[in-house]
Coordinates of C-alpha atoms and ligand atoms in Angstrom, one line a residue:
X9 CA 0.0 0.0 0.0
X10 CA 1.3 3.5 -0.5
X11 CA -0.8 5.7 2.1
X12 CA 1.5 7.6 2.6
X13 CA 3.1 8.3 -0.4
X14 CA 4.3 12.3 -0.7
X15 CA 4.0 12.8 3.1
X16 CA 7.0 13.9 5.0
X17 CA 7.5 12.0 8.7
X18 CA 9.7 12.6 11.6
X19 CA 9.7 9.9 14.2
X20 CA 11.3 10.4 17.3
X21 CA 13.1 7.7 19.1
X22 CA 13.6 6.6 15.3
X23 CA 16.6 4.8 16.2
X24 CA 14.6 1.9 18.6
X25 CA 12.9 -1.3 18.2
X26 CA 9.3 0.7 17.7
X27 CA 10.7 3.9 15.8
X28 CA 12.7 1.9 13.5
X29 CA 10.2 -0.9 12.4
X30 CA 7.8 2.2 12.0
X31 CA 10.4 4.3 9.7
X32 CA 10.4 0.8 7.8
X33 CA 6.9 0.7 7.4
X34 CA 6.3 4.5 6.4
X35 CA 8.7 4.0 4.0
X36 CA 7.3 1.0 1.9
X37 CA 3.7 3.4 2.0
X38 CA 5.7 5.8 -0.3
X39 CA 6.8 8.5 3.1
X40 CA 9.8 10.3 3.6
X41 CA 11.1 10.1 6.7
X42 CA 13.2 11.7 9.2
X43 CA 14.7 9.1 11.7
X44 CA 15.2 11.3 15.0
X45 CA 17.0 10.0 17.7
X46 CA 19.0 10.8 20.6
X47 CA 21.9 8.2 19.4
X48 CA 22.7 10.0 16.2
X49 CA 24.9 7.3 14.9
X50 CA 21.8 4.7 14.9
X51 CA 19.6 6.8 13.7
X52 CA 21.8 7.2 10.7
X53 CA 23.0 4.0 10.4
X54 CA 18.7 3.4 9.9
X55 CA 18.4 5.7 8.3
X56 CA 21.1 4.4 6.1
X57 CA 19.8 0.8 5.8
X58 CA 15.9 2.3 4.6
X59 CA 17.9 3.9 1.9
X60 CA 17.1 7.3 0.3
X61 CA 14.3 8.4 1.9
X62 CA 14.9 8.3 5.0
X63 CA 17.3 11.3 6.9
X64 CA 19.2 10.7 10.1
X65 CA 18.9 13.2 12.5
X66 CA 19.9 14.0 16.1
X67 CA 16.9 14.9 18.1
X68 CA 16.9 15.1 22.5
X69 CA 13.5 15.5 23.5
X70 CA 14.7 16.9 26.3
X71 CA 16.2 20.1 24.6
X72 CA 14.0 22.5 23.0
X73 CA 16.7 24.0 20.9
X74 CA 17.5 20.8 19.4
X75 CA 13.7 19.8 18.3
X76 CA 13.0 23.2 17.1
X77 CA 16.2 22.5 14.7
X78 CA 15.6 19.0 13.9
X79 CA 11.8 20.2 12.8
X80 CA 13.0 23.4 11.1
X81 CA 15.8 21.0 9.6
X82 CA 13.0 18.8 8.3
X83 CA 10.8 21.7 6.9
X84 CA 14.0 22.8 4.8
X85 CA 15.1 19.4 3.7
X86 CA 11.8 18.2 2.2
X87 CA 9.3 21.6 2.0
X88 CA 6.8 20.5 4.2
X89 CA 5.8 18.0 7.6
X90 CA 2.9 15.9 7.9
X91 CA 3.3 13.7 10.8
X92 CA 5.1 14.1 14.1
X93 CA 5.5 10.4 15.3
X94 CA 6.4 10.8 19.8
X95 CA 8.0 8.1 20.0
X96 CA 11.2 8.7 21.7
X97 CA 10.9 8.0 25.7
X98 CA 13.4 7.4 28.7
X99 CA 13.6 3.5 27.9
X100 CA 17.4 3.0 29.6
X101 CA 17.9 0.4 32.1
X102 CA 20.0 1.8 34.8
X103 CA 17.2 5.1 34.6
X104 CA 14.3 2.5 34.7
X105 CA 15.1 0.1 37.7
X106 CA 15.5 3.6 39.5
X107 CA 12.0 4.4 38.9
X108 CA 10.2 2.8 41.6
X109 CA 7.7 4.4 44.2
X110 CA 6.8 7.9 45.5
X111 CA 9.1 7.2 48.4
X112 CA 12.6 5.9 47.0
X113 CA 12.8 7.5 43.4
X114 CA 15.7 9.9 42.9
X115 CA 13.6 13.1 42.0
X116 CA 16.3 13.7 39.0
X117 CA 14.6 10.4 37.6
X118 CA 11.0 12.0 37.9
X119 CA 12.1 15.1 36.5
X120 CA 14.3 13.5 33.1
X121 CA 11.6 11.1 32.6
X122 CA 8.6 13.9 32.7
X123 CA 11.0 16.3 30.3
X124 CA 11.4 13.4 27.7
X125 CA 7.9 11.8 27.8
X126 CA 5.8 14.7 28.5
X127 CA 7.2 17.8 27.8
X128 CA 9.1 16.7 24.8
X129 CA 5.8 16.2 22.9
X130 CA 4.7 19.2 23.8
X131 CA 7.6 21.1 22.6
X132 CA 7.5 18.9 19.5
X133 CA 3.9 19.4 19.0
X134 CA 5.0 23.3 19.3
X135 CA 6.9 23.3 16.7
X136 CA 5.7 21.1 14.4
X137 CA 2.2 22.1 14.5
X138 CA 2.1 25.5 12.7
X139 CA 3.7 24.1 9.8
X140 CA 0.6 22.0 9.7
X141 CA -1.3 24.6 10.6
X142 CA -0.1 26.1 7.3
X143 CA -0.9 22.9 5.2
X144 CA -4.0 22.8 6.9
X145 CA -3.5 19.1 7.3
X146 CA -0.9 16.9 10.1
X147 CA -1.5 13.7 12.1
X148 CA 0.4 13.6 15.4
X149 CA 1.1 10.3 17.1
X150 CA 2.1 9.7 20.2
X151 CA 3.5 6.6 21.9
X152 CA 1.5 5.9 25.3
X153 CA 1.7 2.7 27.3
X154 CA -0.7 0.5 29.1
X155 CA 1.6 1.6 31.8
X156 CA -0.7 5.0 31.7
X157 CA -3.8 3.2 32.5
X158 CA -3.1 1.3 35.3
X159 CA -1.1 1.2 38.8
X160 CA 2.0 -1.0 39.2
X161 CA 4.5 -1.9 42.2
X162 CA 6.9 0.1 41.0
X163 CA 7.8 2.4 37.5
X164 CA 5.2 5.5 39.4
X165 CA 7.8 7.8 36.9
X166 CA 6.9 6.3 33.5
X167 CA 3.4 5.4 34.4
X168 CA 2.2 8.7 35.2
X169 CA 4.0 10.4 32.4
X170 CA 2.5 7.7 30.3
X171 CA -0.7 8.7 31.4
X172 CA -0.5 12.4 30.7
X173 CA 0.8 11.4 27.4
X174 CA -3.1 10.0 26.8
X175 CA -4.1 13.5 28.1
X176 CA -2.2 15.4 26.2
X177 CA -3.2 13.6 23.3
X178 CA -7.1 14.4 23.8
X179 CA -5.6 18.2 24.5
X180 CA -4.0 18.6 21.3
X181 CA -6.5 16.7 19.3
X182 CA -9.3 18.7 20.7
X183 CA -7.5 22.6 19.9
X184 CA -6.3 22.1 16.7
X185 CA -8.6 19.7 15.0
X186 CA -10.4 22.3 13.3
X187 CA -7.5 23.1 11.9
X188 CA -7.1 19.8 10.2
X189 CA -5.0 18.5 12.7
X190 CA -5.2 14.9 14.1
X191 CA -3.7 13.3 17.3
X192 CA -4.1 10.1 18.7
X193 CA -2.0 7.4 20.9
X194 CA -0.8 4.3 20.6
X195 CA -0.9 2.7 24.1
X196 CA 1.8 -0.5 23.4
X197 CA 1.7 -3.6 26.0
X198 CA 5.0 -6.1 25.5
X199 CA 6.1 -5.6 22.9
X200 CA 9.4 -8.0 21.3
X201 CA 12.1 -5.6 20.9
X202 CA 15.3 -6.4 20.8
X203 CA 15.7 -4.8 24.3
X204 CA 12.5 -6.5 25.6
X205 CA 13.4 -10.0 24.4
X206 CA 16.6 -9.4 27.0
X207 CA 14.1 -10.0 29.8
X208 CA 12.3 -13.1 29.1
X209 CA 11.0 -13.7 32.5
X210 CA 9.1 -10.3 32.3
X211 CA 7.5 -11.2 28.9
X212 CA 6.6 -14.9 29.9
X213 CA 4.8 -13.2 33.0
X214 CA 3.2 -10.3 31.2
X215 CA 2.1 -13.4 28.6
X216 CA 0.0 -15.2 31.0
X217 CA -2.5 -11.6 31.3
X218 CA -2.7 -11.5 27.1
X219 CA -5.4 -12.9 25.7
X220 CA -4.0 -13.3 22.4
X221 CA -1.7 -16.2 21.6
X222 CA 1.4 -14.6 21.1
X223 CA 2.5 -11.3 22.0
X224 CA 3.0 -8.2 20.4
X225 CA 6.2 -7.5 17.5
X226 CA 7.5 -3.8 16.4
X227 CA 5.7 -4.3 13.1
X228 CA 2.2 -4.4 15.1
X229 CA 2.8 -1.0 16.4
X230 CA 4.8 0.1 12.9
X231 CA 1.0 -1.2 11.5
X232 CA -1.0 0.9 13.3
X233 CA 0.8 4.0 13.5
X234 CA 0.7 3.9 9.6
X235 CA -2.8 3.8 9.5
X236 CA -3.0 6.7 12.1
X237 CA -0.7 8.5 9.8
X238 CA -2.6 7.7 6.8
X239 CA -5.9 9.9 5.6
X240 CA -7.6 6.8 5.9
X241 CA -8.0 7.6 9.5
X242 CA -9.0 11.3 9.1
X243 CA -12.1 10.7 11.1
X244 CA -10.4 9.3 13.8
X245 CA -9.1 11.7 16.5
X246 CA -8.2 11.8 20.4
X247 CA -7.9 8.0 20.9
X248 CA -5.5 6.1 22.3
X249 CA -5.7 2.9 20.5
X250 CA -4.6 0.2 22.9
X251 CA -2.0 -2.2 20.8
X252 CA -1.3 -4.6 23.7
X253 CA -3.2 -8.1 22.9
X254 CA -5.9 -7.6 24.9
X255 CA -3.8 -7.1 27.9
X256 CA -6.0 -4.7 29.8
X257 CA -9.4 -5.6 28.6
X258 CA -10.4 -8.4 31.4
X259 CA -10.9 -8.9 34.9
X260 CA -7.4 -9.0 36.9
X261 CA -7.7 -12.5 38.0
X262 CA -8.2 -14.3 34.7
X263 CA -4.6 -15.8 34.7
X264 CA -5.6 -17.5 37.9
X265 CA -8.9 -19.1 37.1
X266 CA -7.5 -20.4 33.7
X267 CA -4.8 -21.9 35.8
X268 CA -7.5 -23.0 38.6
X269 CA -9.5 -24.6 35.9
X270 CA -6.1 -26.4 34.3
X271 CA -5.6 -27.8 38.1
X272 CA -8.7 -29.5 38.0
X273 CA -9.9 -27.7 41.0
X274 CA -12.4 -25.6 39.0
X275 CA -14.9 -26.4 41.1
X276 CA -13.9 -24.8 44.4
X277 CA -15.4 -21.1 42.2
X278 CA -18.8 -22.7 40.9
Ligands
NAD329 N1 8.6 -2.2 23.8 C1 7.6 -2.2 24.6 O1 7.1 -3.3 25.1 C2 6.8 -0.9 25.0 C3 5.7 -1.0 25.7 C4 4.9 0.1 26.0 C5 5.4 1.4 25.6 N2 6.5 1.4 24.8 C6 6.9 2.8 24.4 O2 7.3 2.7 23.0 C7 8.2 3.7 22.7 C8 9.4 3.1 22.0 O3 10.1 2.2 22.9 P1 11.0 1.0 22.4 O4 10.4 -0.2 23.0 O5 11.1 1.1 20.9 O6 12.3 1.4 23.2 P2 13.8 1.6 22.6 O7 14.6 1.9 23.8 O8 14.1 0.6 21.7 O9 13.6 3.0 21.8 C9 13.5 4.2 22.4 C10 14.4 5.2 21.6 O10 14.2 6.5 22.1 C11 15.5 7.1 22.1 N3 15.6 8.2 23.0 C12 15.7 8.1 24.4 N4 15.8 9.3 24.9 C13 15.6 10.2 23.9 C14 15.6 11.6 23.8 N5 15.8 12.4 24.9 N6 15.4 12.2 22.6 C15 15.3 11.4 21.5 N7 15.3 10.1 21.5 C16 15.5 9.5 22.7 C17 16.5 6.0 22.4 O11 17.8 6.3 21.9 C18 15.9 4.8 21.6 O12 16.4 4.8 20.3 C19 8.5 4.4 24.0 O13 7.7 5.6 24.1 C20 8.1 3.4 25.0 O14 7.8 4.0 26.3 C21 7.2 0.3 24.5

């Protein structure tokens, strides 16, 4: 399909396991794409591998000066920008086993996380936006998590910015839809990365609480986002679409009575 043929994308954290297979996919549905990424050297190296159509570029959500000059950078290169893909988030390790509960989590931790997830798609949105505003026609996407739906032992950092993310999605959506401007969120359970298949024991366990019989790949998320990019979704605005194998849709317990029920002691809850 070529959806998004003559559209210009950037997509932030373009470098990762999400942002790259995305970049993939925008570029077999005819996109150009920026590949923005804190790592510069990844996100040219695929950048490199997509071949011409896609740009490296460095891009810290955390620094306003360096999105307003990746998006002006973008603007020059190709003449125009159509979709602003979020994607970029504090995913390191030694950040995230810091970011545990309201009591022991360094505040610097709080405060980098918040600047990347949050307020690094607002200044992207800033910026990006009245170019669109000017085409009269954008489709912003931001990366969400089922972590911003629901409480968990530890991670209070990335969950709550996670849920403003799904805020701040409605936010935008809802002041500059009128002016032909789309956002909506992907909300990702597991999903295979390379990074994510390094923890086995967290996928097997987050597996039992999926309804679906495997669990999610890049290329599910690269999926969607293209369609949320394409003008086949014009109509659909404000969501967060939930990508997470029906991970959040049942009663808490199900794991347990499909293993009650295996144990032949079924009958101790009819
Ligand atoms: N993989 C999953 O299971 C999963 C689940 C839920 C949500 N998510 C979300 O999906 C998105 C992508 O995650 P991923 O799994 O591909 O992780 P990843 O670590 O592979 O990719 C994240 C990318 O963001 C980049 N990045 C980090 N800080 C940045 C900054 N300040 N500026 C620009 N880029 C920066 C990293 O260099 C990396 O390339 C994130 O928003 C993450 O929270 C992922």
């Amino acid at each position: 399909m070529n959806r998004l043929e003559g559209k210009v994308a950037i997509i932030t954290g373009g470098a990762g396991g999400l942002g790259s297979a995305s970049a993939k996919r925008f570029i077999a549905e005819g996109a150009r794409v920026v590949v923005a990424d804190l790592f510069e050297d990844r996100a040219l190296a695929v950048a490199d591998a997509l071949g011409p159509n896609a740009v490296g570029m460095f891009y810290d959500a955390s620094e306003d000066s360096s999105i307003e000059a990746a998006i002006a950078k973008t603007v020059e290169k190709f003449g125009r920008l159509d979709i602003l893909f979020n994607n970029a988030a504090l995913t390191d390790h030694k950040m995230h086993v810091q970011d545990r509960t309201s009591i022991d989590i360094p505040l610097e931790v709080w405060d980098k996380t918040m600047a990347i997830n949050v307020r690094g798609i607002l200044v992207g949105c800033r910026y990006a936006i009245p170019h669109m505003i000017k085409a009269g026609t954008g489709s912003i996407i931001n990366t969400a998590s089922d972590s911003g739906f629901a409480g968990d032992n530890v991670r209070i950092a990335y969950g709550t910015s996670k849920g403003a993310v799904i805020t701040l999605t409605k936010y935008i959506a809802v002041q500059h839809g009128r002016q032909g401007i789309r956002c909506n969120a992907i909300a990702p359970g597991v999903i295979l990365t390379e990074q994510m298949k390094g923890f086995p024991v967290l996928a097997e366990t987050i597996h039992r609480h999926v309804v679906t019989p495997r669990l999610g790949e890049p290329e599910d998320i690269a999926a969607l986002a293209a369609f949320l990019a394409a003008d086949e979704s014009s109509y659909i605005t404000a969501q967060t679409i939930q990508c997470d194998g029906g991970h959040l849709a049942h009663q808490p317990q199900l794991a347990d009575m499909i293993a009650l029920e295996a144990s032949g002691r079924g009958d101790v809850i009819e």
